[in-house]
């Protein structure tokens, strides 16, 4: 046993050496490894798919997440990927067969707005790690540094079919920090949950929260004017930072950089630079229509894109602008009235954005809501159709399928059941747009991670030895 | 003047609608019996239900409402809410939920806070909720004050004023009482003793604090009704040990009428709650250890309480009490769904519906007036497009005290203004 540990330690040392050797080579006199470069991934994902067996789900009804529906079809999962989907597929010998008669299959549900892990339960003061409420610009903080993997909420979300979730910093600040996409697998560390290769995101916020939090401290911003003013001043600085580092990196590439050329490093600006370079996706908390329109113009002024507006309670008023800018709106089905900027919430927000050709996404921002995003989608679908629209159930599933994946820059990997995509799959014991349906089995990268029938469900360290341990919560 | 008088009265006479209405061709869930009546008729006259059944003669002068095969149920009754006393939570002037710096606590009567024109009332009723228990929250003491039962119709808003006292126990109660559960029970014992002293001799009680009491006279008067059992106490409590301690209060105060609210860990002591004959107001969805007093929270709680014989009303979850009371049918659906996985508890559709109608009516002493579709009862009746607790369903017609109530709200007006099927040439502000 001792030797195994030693062997692992040696392997780690070796790989550390290997990565050092990958430092940029230059033709100049100075060895390149002495010139600092920015490591864009200092907390790399250590997630690896868990062991899986080739699995065929047969005779099952399917919402494929991209707008398709198959009645009585088949899905084949091999080596962690969707291998085939259709009315009937060819399966290899010895495949594990799951009878899906009378049941439904969907892609694993994606929640683009969650605070599991950074506002975990129990929600005691010691656990309030979701928002660095000490300055209007905290682009330097990263949500993953406040995520507690033992949050019992992850296990409840899994029972609701969630396989990927995006953890964001809170909305007190104009620049809240980096968000992170997670695989919903239990882990000891957040690195064991991180979605490999997922783009980072930047949480921004407009409206009531930043101006209230800082205005009440007699700091800027104290008004919606101040919100935009601080945003613009910060983006202008970010452009300057971006230019300096671009110039330096250009010199390094050309082999004529010296130590004196190295620009000052600013962790917050690294994130904003990533946005300007299109590598980091903006996730902007914003409720009111007029404010979203201003933010879209500001993004044009500084040359970045708003990937998704979050909450977007008045998105239904500016569906044309959202469509023209290619910006998704992540929305609740029916929340309203808790603050002024949520006063005009209507039940048809999701379907109205969708009907105008926009990218509508159902989100939760809530540790109970994340357990039933299928139900939230079903309510919005019914409300839209009652208002005269004609949206099919399989189309509505895109709001927690391919559209949600798009909102996180992950639509090539997840969000729909198509050959080659990650085998994130939920088997529901009924039509998941019905209130009576529950997730029966959940596969993540083809590995069975939850099974209500055999009572296979993770129990977080926190809940071990507590009343109700292992209960089908 | 008539309105003012009724506001002051404890129990209000129904403002009767003189109309005769026959709802025909419905799947009528009377709640009085387990199975719905297929192709049933509900006959309403003067604000009351006259007859219900599959063989009801429709009078010639009746206005006929065709349910088109849809479900017909009693109006839903939200047994715990703050609907009607807050317009926008974060706009303090419109928010009458809590009085953190008031000199009174138990004496606070929430009735003057009710605004029948609060937008949340129409938003809530058009999804089938016709009555709600409205609770003042505790702000500066463990006693929140006197709550009421409200009608969500556009007529007289208050069904029963001073219907109960709201008391907060557990972690919040301990904090309000000075920092420990010991202090909380000391506070409660002292307050009840003072209330009993007041009840024995109101004239001799003075102003309360002039004789060293921690209760003011007005607070003592309000609590006297609790100790005597004249009004029930809605007690917010979650931890199993706290629930047991609250139930034990009945030994000291035998006339106390307890209603537990929350009871997240109730299932672990369900037999004790059932034996005490104490009803529970509980939500289905909360299943996380939000605090150390709800470690055993589960979506099976309500089902296990029902199976143990406890009378349960399904109430909105905490964040939904003001604006999202309308979501109680979704919770009822989830309760039924929870019975369909191993380890879950089977709860029938009929039991789930009763937990939204008859149970809350009975818990608040209004079982003779509301909660079922039976002759003589107030005509709170909802016609649904489908299964009332299914996500896609919605009311197609609504009657409160026999009055047809339009399915409109400020939200439906916004919806109609911005409906993508509608084209305008002028700005939206010209369209309504």
mmCIF file of N, CA and C in Angstrom, chain B residues 145-255:
data_model
loop_
_atom_site.group_PDB
_atom_site.id
_atom_site.type_symbol
_atom_site.label_atom_id
_atom_site.label_comp_id
_atom_site.label_asym_id
_atom_site.label_seq_id
_atom_site.Cartn_x
_atom_site.Cartn_y
_atom_site.Cartn_z
ATOM 1 N N UNK B 145 -49.167 37.823 16.270
ATOM 2 C CA UNK B 145 -50.428 38.537 16.304
ATOM 3 C C UNK B 145 -51.560 37.689 15.756
ATOM 4 N N UNK B 146 -52.673 38.366 15.517
ATOM 5 C CA UNK B 146 -53.916 37.670 15.167
ATOM 6 C C UNK B 146 -54.124 37.647 13.657
ATOM 7 N N UNK B 147 -54.167 36.450 13.103
ATOM 8 C CA UNK B 147 -54.362 36.275 11.675
ATOM 9 C C UNK B 147 -55.821 36.112 11.329
ATOM 10 N N UNK B 148 -56.085 35.990 10.046
ATOM 11 C CA UNK B 148 -57.473 35.921 9.592
ATOM 12 C C UNK B 148 -57.610 34.950 8.431
ATOM 13 N N UNK B 149 -58.835 34.640 8.131
ATOM 14 C CA UNK B 149 -59.137 33.881 6.924
ATOM 15 C C UNK B 149 -59.787 34.836 5.943
ATOM 16 N N UNK B 150 -59.248 34.846 4.727
ATOM 17 C CA UNK B 150 -59.646 35.829 3.745
ATOM 18 C C UNK B 150 -60.334 35.177 2.558
ATOM 19 N N UNK B 151 -61.264 35.908 1.970
ATOM 20 C CA UNK B 151 -61.816 35.531 0.673
ATOM 21 C C UNK B 151 -61.004 36.223 -0.410
ATOM 22 N N UNK B 152 -60.700 35.504 -1.477
ATOM 23 C CA UNK B 152 -59.976 36.133 -2.573
ATOM 24 C C UNK B 152 -60.918 36.661 -3.652
ATOM 25 N N UNK B 153 -62.219 36.680 -3.331
ATOM 26 C CA UNK B 153 -63.190 37.223 -4.278
ATOM 27 C C UNK B 153 -63.138 38.738 -4.291
ATOM 28 N N UNK B 154 -63.922 39.321 -5.180
ATOM 29 C CA UNK B 154 -63.912 40.776 -5.246
ATOM 30 C C UNK B 154 -65.007 41.392 -4.369
ATOM 31 N N UNK B 155 -65.566 40.593 -3.489
ATOM 32 C CA UNK B 155 -66.561 41.111 -2.551
ATOM 33 C C UNK B 155 -65.926 41.402 -1.195
ATOM 34 N N UNK B 156 -66.542 40.933 -0.128
ATOM 35 C CA UNK B 156 -66.027 41.164 1.214
ATOM 36 C C UNK B 156 -64.745 40.359 1.432
ATOM 37 N N UNK B 157 -63.653 41.032 1.779
ATOM 38 C CA UNK B 157 -62.393 40.291 1.823
ATOM 39 C C UNK B 157 -62.221 39.377 3.036
ATOM 40 N N UNK B 158 -62.830 39.737 4.172
ATOM 41 C CA UNK B 158 -62.506 38.980 5.377
ATOM 42 C C UNK B 158 -63.594 37.970 5.705
ATOM 43 N N UNK B 159 -63.207 36.715 5.756
ATOM 44 C CA UNK B 159 -64.138 35.643 6.080
ATOM 45 C C UNK B 159 -64.228 35.473 7.596
ATOM 46 N N UNK B 160 -63.066 35.460 8.252
ATOM 47 C CA UNK B 160 -63.062 35.383 9.713
ATOM 48 C C UNK B 160 -61.874 36.154 10.249
ATOM 49 N N UNK B 161 -62.167 37.197 10.985
ATOM 50 C CA UNK B 161 -61.116 38.020 11.568
ATOM 51 C C UNK B 161 -60.701 37.435 12.909
ATOM 52 N N UNK B 162 -59.470 37.741 13.339
ATOM 53 C CA UNK B 162 -58.955 37.222 14.613
ATOM 54 C C UNK B 162 -59.227 35.721 14.713
ATOM 55 N N UNK B 163 -58.848 35.041 13.631
ATOM 56 C CA UNK B 163 -59.175 33.615 13.523
ATOM 57 C C UNK B 163 -58.197 32.743 14.301
ATOM 58 N N UNK B 164 -57.011 33.280 14.577
ATOM 59 C CA UNK B 164 -56.003 32.497 15.303
ATOM 60 C C UNK B 164 -54.881 33.429 15.738
ATOM 61 N N UNK B 165 -54.064 32.931 16.655
ATOM 62 C CA UNK B 165 -52.846 33.635 17.067
ATOM 63 C C UNK B 165 -51.667 32.930 16.419
ATOM 64 N N UNK B 166 -50.697 33.702 15.970
ATOM 65 C CA UNK B 166 -49.522 33.115 15.318
ATOM 66 C C UNK B 166 -48.342 33.155 16.285
ATOM 67 N N UNK B 167 -47.747 31.994 16.563
ATOM 68 C CA UNK B 167 -46.652 31.895 17.530
ATOM 69 C C UNK B 167 -45.465 31.191 16.875
ATOM 70 N N UNK B 168 -44.286 31.774 17.058
ATOM 71 C CA UNK B 168 -43.083 31.204 16.442
ATOM 72 C C UNK B 168 -42.240 30.508 17.500
ATOM 73 N N UNK B 169 -41.970 29.227 17.270
ATOM 74 C CA UNK B 169 -41.110 28.458 18.177
ATOM 75 C C UNK B 169 -39.824 28.081 17.442
ATOM 76 N N UNK B 170 -39.085 27.138 17.937
ATOM 77 C CA UNK B 170 -37.873 26.676 17.256
ATOM 78 C C UNK B 170 -36.775 27.726 17.255
ATOM 79 N N UNK B 171 -35.911 27.664 16.243
ATOM 80 C CA UNK B 171 -34.744 28.563 16.192
ATOM 81 C C UNK B 171 -35.156 30.025 16.180
ATOM 82 N N UNK B 172 -36.135 30.363 15.346
ATOM 83 C CA UNK B 172 -36.562 31.762 15.274
ATOM 84 C C UNK B 172 -37.173 32.216 16.597
ATOM 85 N N UNK B 173 -37.985 31.347 17.196
ATOM 86 C CA UNK B 173 -38.603 31.685 18.472
ATOM 87 C C UNK B 173 -37.562 31.890 19.555
ATOM 88 N N UNK B 174 -36.549 31.019 19.552
ATOM 89 C CA UNK B 174 -35.484 31.138 20.551
ATOM 90 C C UNK B 174 -34.760 32.477 20.399
ATOM 91 N N UNK B 175 -34.513 32.858 19.143
ATOM 92 C CA UNK B 175 -33.841 34.142 18.892
ATOM 93 C C UNK B 175 -34.717 35.304 19.386
ATOM 94 N N UNK B 176 -36.010 35.247 19.063
ATOM 95 C CA UNK B 176 -36.911 36.337 19.448
ATOM 96 C C UNK B 176 -37.078 36.415 20.964
ATOM 97 N N UNK B 177 -36.940 35.267 21.638
ATOM 98 C CA UNK B 177 -37.133 35.241 23.089
ATOM 99 C C UNK B 177 -35.862 35.612 23.846
ATOM 100 N N UNK B 178 -34.788 35.860 23.113
ATOM 101 C CA UNK B 178 -33.579 36.288 23.801
ATOM 102 C C UNK B 178 -32.382 35.391 23.597
ATOM 103 N N UNK B 179 -32.536 34.284 22.889
ATOM 104 C CA UNK B 179 -31.335 33.550 22.511
ATOM 105 C C UNK B 179 -31.288 32.071 22.838
ATOM 106 N N UNK B 180 -32.327 31.504 23.466
ATOM 107 C CA UNK B 180 -32.282 30.054 23.688
ATOM 108 C C UNK B 180 -33.696 29.491 23.748
ATOM 109 N N UNK B 181 -33.769 28.186 23.518
ATOM 110 C CA UNK B 181 -35.078 27.538 23.617
ATOM 111 C C UNK B 181 -35.589 27.574 25.063
ATOM 112 N N UNK B 182 -34.677 27.559 26.012
ATOM 113 C CA UNK B 182 -35.101 27.686 27.408
ATOM 114 C C UNK B 182 -35.805 29.011 27.639
ATOM 115 N N UNK B 183 -35.205 30.074 27.126
ATOM 116 C CA UNK B 183 -35.811 31.398 27.261
ATOM 117 C C UNK B 183 -37.154 31.450 26.557
ATOM 118 N N UNK B 184 -37.239 30.741 25.441
ATOM 119 C CA UNK B 184 -38.486 30.712 24.668
ATOM 120 C C UNK B 184 -39.632 30.117 25.484
ATOM 121 N N UNK B 185 -39.367 28.986 26.133
ATOM 122 C CA UNK B 185 -40.435 28.363 26.914
ATOM 123 C C UNK B 185 -40.738 29.165 28.179
ATOM 124 N N UNK B 186 -39.724 29.836 28.737
ATOM 125 C CA UNK B 186 -39.982 30.727 29.874
ATOM 126 C C UNK B 186 -40.895 31.874 29.456
ATOM 127 N N UNK B 187 -40.595 32.422 28.270
ATOM 128 C CA UNK B 187 -41.408 33.522 27.738
ATOM 129 C C UNK B 187 -42.856 33.073 27.540
ATOM 130 N N UNK B 188 -42.992 31.878 26.958
ATOM 131 C CA UNK B 188 -44.328 31.373 26.673
ATOM 132 C C UNK B 188 -45.105 31.131 27.965
ATOM 133 N N UNK B 189 -44.454 30.510 28.932
ATOM 134 C CA UNK B 189 -45.124 30.197 30.196
ATOM 135 C C UNK B 189 -45.551 31.477 30.908
ATOM 136 N N UNK B 190 -44.652 32.451 30.921
ATOM 137 C CA UNK B 190 -44.971 33.724 31.575
ATOM 138 C C UNK B 190 -46.132 34.418 30.873
ATOM 139 N N UNK B 191 -46.078 34.442 29.547
ATOM 140 C CA UNK B 191 -47.127 35.137 28.797
ATOM 141 C C UNK B 191 -48.484 34.462 29.003
ATOM 142 N N UNK B 192 -48.494 33.124 28.965
ATOM 143 C CA UNK B 192 -49.764 32.425 29.167
ATOM 144 C C UNK B 192 -50.281 32.637 30.600
ATOM 145 N N UNK B 193 -49.387 32.680 31.570
ATOM 146 C CA UNK B 193 -49.814 32.928 32.957
ATOM 147 C C UNK B 193 -50.431 34.322 33.084
ATOM 148 N N UNK B 194 -49.782 35.292 32.440
ATOM 149 C CA UNK B 194 -50.335 36.649 32.457
ATOM 150 C C UNK B 194 -51.702 36.694 31.774
ATOM 151 N N UNK B 195 -51.799 35.963 30.649
ATOM 152 C CA UNK B 195 -53.067 35.935 29.920
ATOM 153 C C UNK B 195 -54.162 35.325 30.788
ATOM 154 N N UNK B 196 -53.797 34.269 31.545
ATOM 155 C CA UNK B 196 -54.776 33.636 32.424
ATOM 156 C C UNK B 196 -55.193 34.595 33.536
ATOM 157 N N UNK B 197 -54.224 35.362 34.035
ATOM 158 C CA UNK B 197 -54.542 36.359 35.072
ATOM 159 C C UNK B 197 -55.490 37.403 34.518
ATOM 160 N N UNK B 198 -55.253 37.800 33.284
ATOM 161 C CA UNK B 198 -56.144 38.770 32.643
ATOM 162 C C UNK B 198 -57.550 38.188 32.513
ATOM 163 N N UNK B 199 -57.619 36.925 32.071
ATOM 164 C CA UNK B 199 -58.919 36.304 31.836
ATOM 165 C C UNK B 199 -59.719 36.186 33.139
ATOM 166 N N UNK B 200 -59.014 35.907 34.251
ATOM 167 C CA UNK B 200 -59.718 35.780 35.546
ATOM 168 C C UNK B 200 -60.347 37.087 35.976
ATOM 169 N N UNK B 201 -59.649 38.198 35.688
ATOM 170 C CA UNK B 201 -60.150 39.493 36.151
ATOM 171 C C UNK B 201 -59.652 40.615 35.235
ATOM 172 N N UNK B 202 -60.304 40.777 34.072
ATOM 173 C CA UNK B 202 -59.833 41.787 33.112
ATOM 174 C C UNK B 202 -59.758 43.184 33.724
ATOM 175 N N UNK B 203 -60.742 43.539 34.549
ATOM 176 C CA UNK B 203 -60.762 44.900 35.092
ATOM 177 C C UNK B 203 -59.590 45.130 36.036
ATOM 178 N N UNK B 204 -59.193 44.060 36.730
ATOM 179 C CA UNK B 204 -58.120 44.203 37.707
ATOM 180 C C UNK B 204 -56.731 44.098 37.123
ATOM 181 N N UNK B 205 -56.643 43.858 35.807
ATOM 182 C CA UNK B 205 -55.336 43.603 35.208
ATOM 183 C C UNK B 205 -54.533 44.880 34.964
ATOM 184 N N UNK B 206 -55.204 46.023 34.949
ATOM 185 C CA UNK B 206 -54.510 47.281 34.701
ATOM 186 C C UNK B 206 -53.965 47.323 33.291
ATOM 187 N N UNK B 207 -52.778 47.897 33.151
ATOM 188 C CA UNK B 207 -52.180 48.021 31.831
ATOM 189 C C UNK B 207 -51.083 46.996 31.597
ATOM 190 N N UNK B 208 -51.031 46.008 32.457
ATOM 191 C CA UNK B 208 -50.049 44.963 32.235
ATOM 192 C C UNK B 208 -48.692 45.334 32.789
ATOM 193 N N UNK B 209 -47.947 46.088 32.043
ATOM 194 C CA UNK B 209 -46.559 46.330 32.429
ATOM 195 C C UNK B 209 -46.443 47.218 33.669
ATOM 196 N N UNK B 210 -47.549 47.876 34.049
ATOM 197 C CA UNK B 210 -47.470 48.697 35.265
ATOM 198 C C UNK B 210 -47.303 47.824 36.505
ATOM 199 N N UNK B 211 -47.611 46.544 36.393
ATOM 200 C CA UNK B 211 -47.391 45.659 37.544
ATOM 201 C C UNK B 211 -46.261 44.668 37.270
ATOM 202 N N UNK B 212 -45.357 45.077 36.416
ATOM 203 C CA UNK B 212 -44.159 44.276 36.210
ATOM 204 C C UNK B 212 -44.312 43.166 35.209
ATOM 205 N N UNK B 213 -45.486 43.066 34.582
ATOM 206 C CA UNK B 213 -45.665 42.024 33.576
ATOM 207 C C UNK B 213 -44.881 42.367 32.326
ATOM 208 N N UNK B 214 -44.418 41.334 31.631
ATOM 209 C CA UNK B 214 -43.757 41.556 30.342
ATOM 210 C C UNK B 214 -44.771 41.677 29.211
ATOM 211 N N UNK B 215 -46.060 41.477 29.550
ATOM 212 C CA UNK B 215 -47.113 41.633 28.552
ATOM 213 C C UNK B 215 -47.838 42.947 28.781
ATOM 214 N N UNK B 216 -48.199 43.605 27.689
ATOM 215 C CA UNK B 216 -49.098 44.742 27.818
ATOM 216 C C UNK B 216 -50.532 44.233 27.880
ATOM 217 N N UNK B 217 -51.394 45.077 28.368
ATOM 218 C CA UNK B 217 -52.781 44.685 28.542
ATOM 219 C C UNK B 217 -53.387 44.132 27.235
ATOM 220 N N UNK B 218 -53.135 44.846 26.139
ATOM 221 C CA UNK B 218 -53.726 44.432 24.862
ATOM 222 C C UNK B 218 -53.200 43.053 24.432
ATOM 223 N N UNK B 219 -51.930 42.825 24.682
ATOM 224 C CA UNK B 219 -51.358 41.520 24.333
ATOM 225 C C UNK B 219 -51.953 40.416 25.216
ATOM 226 N N UNK B 220 -52.130 40.732 26.509
ATOM 227 C CA UNK B 220 -52.708 39.750 27.432
ATOM 228 C C UNK B 220 -54.133 39.394 27.015
ATOM 229 N N UNK B 221 -54.881 40.412 26.578
ATOM 230 C CA UNK B 221 -56.265 40.165 26.155
ATOM 231 C C UNK B 221 -56.290 39.229 24.949
ATOM 232 N N UNK B 222 -55.365 39.447 24.008
ATOM 233 C CA UNK B 222 -55.328 38.600 22.813
ATOM 234 C C UNK B 222 -54.936 37.174 23.183
ATOM 235 N N UNK B 223 -53.981 37.021 24.086
ATOM 236 C CA UNK B 223 -53.525 35.678 24.460
ATOM 237 C C UNK B 223 -54.522 34.948 25.350
ATOM 238 N N UNK B 224 -55.361 35.720 26.066
ATOM 239 C CA UNK B 224 -56.379 35.079 26.907
ATOM 240 C C UNK B 224 -57.285 34.195 26.053
ATOM 241 N N UNK B 225 -57.541 34.646 24.844
ATOM 242 C CA UNK B 225 -58.400 33.866 23.935
ATOM 243 C C UNK B 225 -57.709 32.581 23.471
ATOM 244 N N UNK B 226 -56.395 32.602 23.494
ATOM 245 C CA UNK B 226 -55.632 31.406 23.108
ATOM 246 C C UNK B 226 -55.650 30.384 24.243
ATOM 247 N N UNK B 227 -55.381 30.876 25.466
ATOM 248 C CA UNK B 227 -55.319 29.978 26.626
ATOM 249 C C UNK B 227 -56.694 29.358 26.898
ATOM 250 N N UNK B 228 -57.742 30.132 26.626
ATOM 251 C CA UNK B 228 -59.096 29.620 26.883
ATOM 252 C C UNK B 228 -59.589 28.723 25.751
ATOM 253 N N UNK B 229 -58.831 28.685 24.659
ATOM 254 C CA UNK B 229 -59.266 27.855 23.531
ATOM 255 C C UNK B 229 -60.285 28.536 22.639
ATOM 256 N N UNK B 230 -60.523 29.810 22.873
ATOM 257 C CA UNK B 230 -61.495 30.521 22.020
ATOM 258 C C UNK B 230 -60.974 30.633 20.588
ATOM 259 N N UNK B 231 -59.676 30.883 20.458
ATOM 260 C CA UNK B 231 -59.062 30.857 19.121
ATOM 261 C C UNK B 231 -57.878 29.895 19.159
ATOM 262 N N UNK B 232 -57.619 29.250 18.029
ATOM 263 C CA UNK B 232 -56.470 28.338 17.986
ATOM 264 C C UNK B 232 -55.146 29.099 17.885
ATOM 265 N N UNK B 233 -54.070 28.406 18.215
ATOM 266 C CA UNK B 233 -52.725 28.938 18.053
ATOM 267 C C UNK B 233 -52.053 28.215 16.892
ATOM 268 N N UNK B 234 -51.667 28.977 15.882
ATOM 269 C CA UNK B 234 -50.850 28.413 14.801
ATOM 270 C C UNK B 234 -49.402 28.543 15.252
ATOM 271 N N UNK B 235 -48.774 27.402 15.464
ATOM 272 C CA UNK B 235 -47.431 27.402 16.040
ATOM 273 C C UNK B 235 -46.420 26.941 14.994
ATOM 274 N N UNK B 236 -45.514 27.851 14.613
ATOM 275 C CA UNK B 236 -44.471 27.503 13.648
ATOM 276 C C UNK B 236 -43.375 26.735 14.367
ATOM 277 N N UNK B 237 -43.159 25.490 13.966
ATOM 278 C CA UNK B 237 -42.210 24.615 14.666
ATOM 279 C C UNK B 237 -41.788 23.512 13.712
ATOM 280 N N UNK B 238 -40.512 23.121 13.749
ATOM 281 C CA UNK B 238 -40.010 22.144 12.779
ATOM 282 C C UNK B 238 -39.272 20.948 13.376
ATOM 283 N N UNK B 239 -38.392 21.201 14.354
ATOM 284 C CA UNK B 239 -37.558 20.113 14.855
ATOM 285 C C UNK B 239 -38.400 19.128 15.653
ATOM 286 N N UNK B 240 -38.073 17.866 15.549
ATOM 287 C CA UNK B 240 -38.862 16.830 16.211
ATOM 288 C C UNK B 240 -38.997 17.107 17.711
ATOM 289 N N UNK B 241 -37.895 17.435 18.361
ATOM 290 C CA UNK B 241 -37.950 17.651 19.813
ATOM 291 C C UNK B 241 -38.779 18.893 20.144
ATOM 292 N N UNK B 242 -38.709 19.892 19.286
ATOM 293 C CA UNK B 242 -39.527 21.091 19.510
ATOM 294 C C UNK B 242 -41.016 20.771 19.362
ATOM 295 N N UNK B 243 -41.324 19.921 18.371
ATOM 296 C CA UNK B 243 -42.727 19.544 18.172
ATOM 297 C C UNK B 243 -43.253 18.826 19.420
ATOM 298 N N UNK B 244 -42.449 17.903 19.941
ATOM 299 C CA UNK B 244 -42.871 17.163 21.132
ATOM 300 C C UNK B 244 -43.096 18.123 22.305
ATOM 301 N N UNK B 245 -42.205 19.093 22.443
ATOM 302 C CA UNK B 245 -42.361 20.058 23.537
ATOM 303 C C UNK B 245 -43.607 20.931 23.363
ATOM 304 N N UNK B 246 -43.905 21.267 22.130
ATOM 305 C CA UNK B 246 -45.109 22.074 21.879
ATOM 306 C C UNK B 246 -46.364 21.253 22.189
ATOM 307 N N UNK B 247 -46.361 19.980 21.758
ATOM 308 C CA UNK B 247 -47.527 19.138 22.048
ATOM 309 C C UNK B 247 -47.744 19.012 23.558
ATOM 310 N N UNK B 248 -46.649 19.007 24.306
ATOM 311 C CA UNK B 248 -46.747 18.849 25.767
ATOM 312 C C UNK B 248 -47.404 20.059 26.433
ATOM 313 N N UNK B 249 -47.457 21.174 25.731
ATOM 314 C CA UNK B 249 -48.111 22.360 26.313
ATOM 315 C C UNK B 249 -49.568 22.081 26.661
ATOM 316 N N UNK B 250 -50.152 21.121 25.931
ATOM 317 C CA UNK B 250 -51.566 20.827 26.179
ATOM 318 C C UNK B 250 -51.799 20.229 27.564
ATOM 319 N N UNK B 251 -50.736 19.674 28.139
ATOM 320 C CA UNK B 251 -50.890 19.154 29.507
ATOM 321 C C UNK B 251 -51.095 20.296 30.480
ATOM 322 N N UNK B 252 -50.326 21.361 30.293
ATOM 323 C CA UNK B 252 -50.429 22.522 31.182
ATOM 324 C C UNK B 252 -51.638 23.387 30.838
ATOM 325 N N UNK B 253 -51.931 23.490 29.555
ATOM 326 C CA UNK B 253 -53.033 24.346 29.092
ATOM 327 C C UNK B 253 -54.005 23.471 28.311
ATOM 328 N N UNK B 254 -54.863 22.748 29.007
ATOM 329 C CA UNK B 254 -55.679 21.726 28.343
ATOM 330 C C UNK B 254 -56.637 22.296 27.289
ATOM 331 N N UNK B 255 -56.946 23.579 27.373
ATOM 332 C CA UNK B 255 -57.910 24.112 26.397
ATOM 333 C C UNK B 255 -57.233 24.691 25.154
#
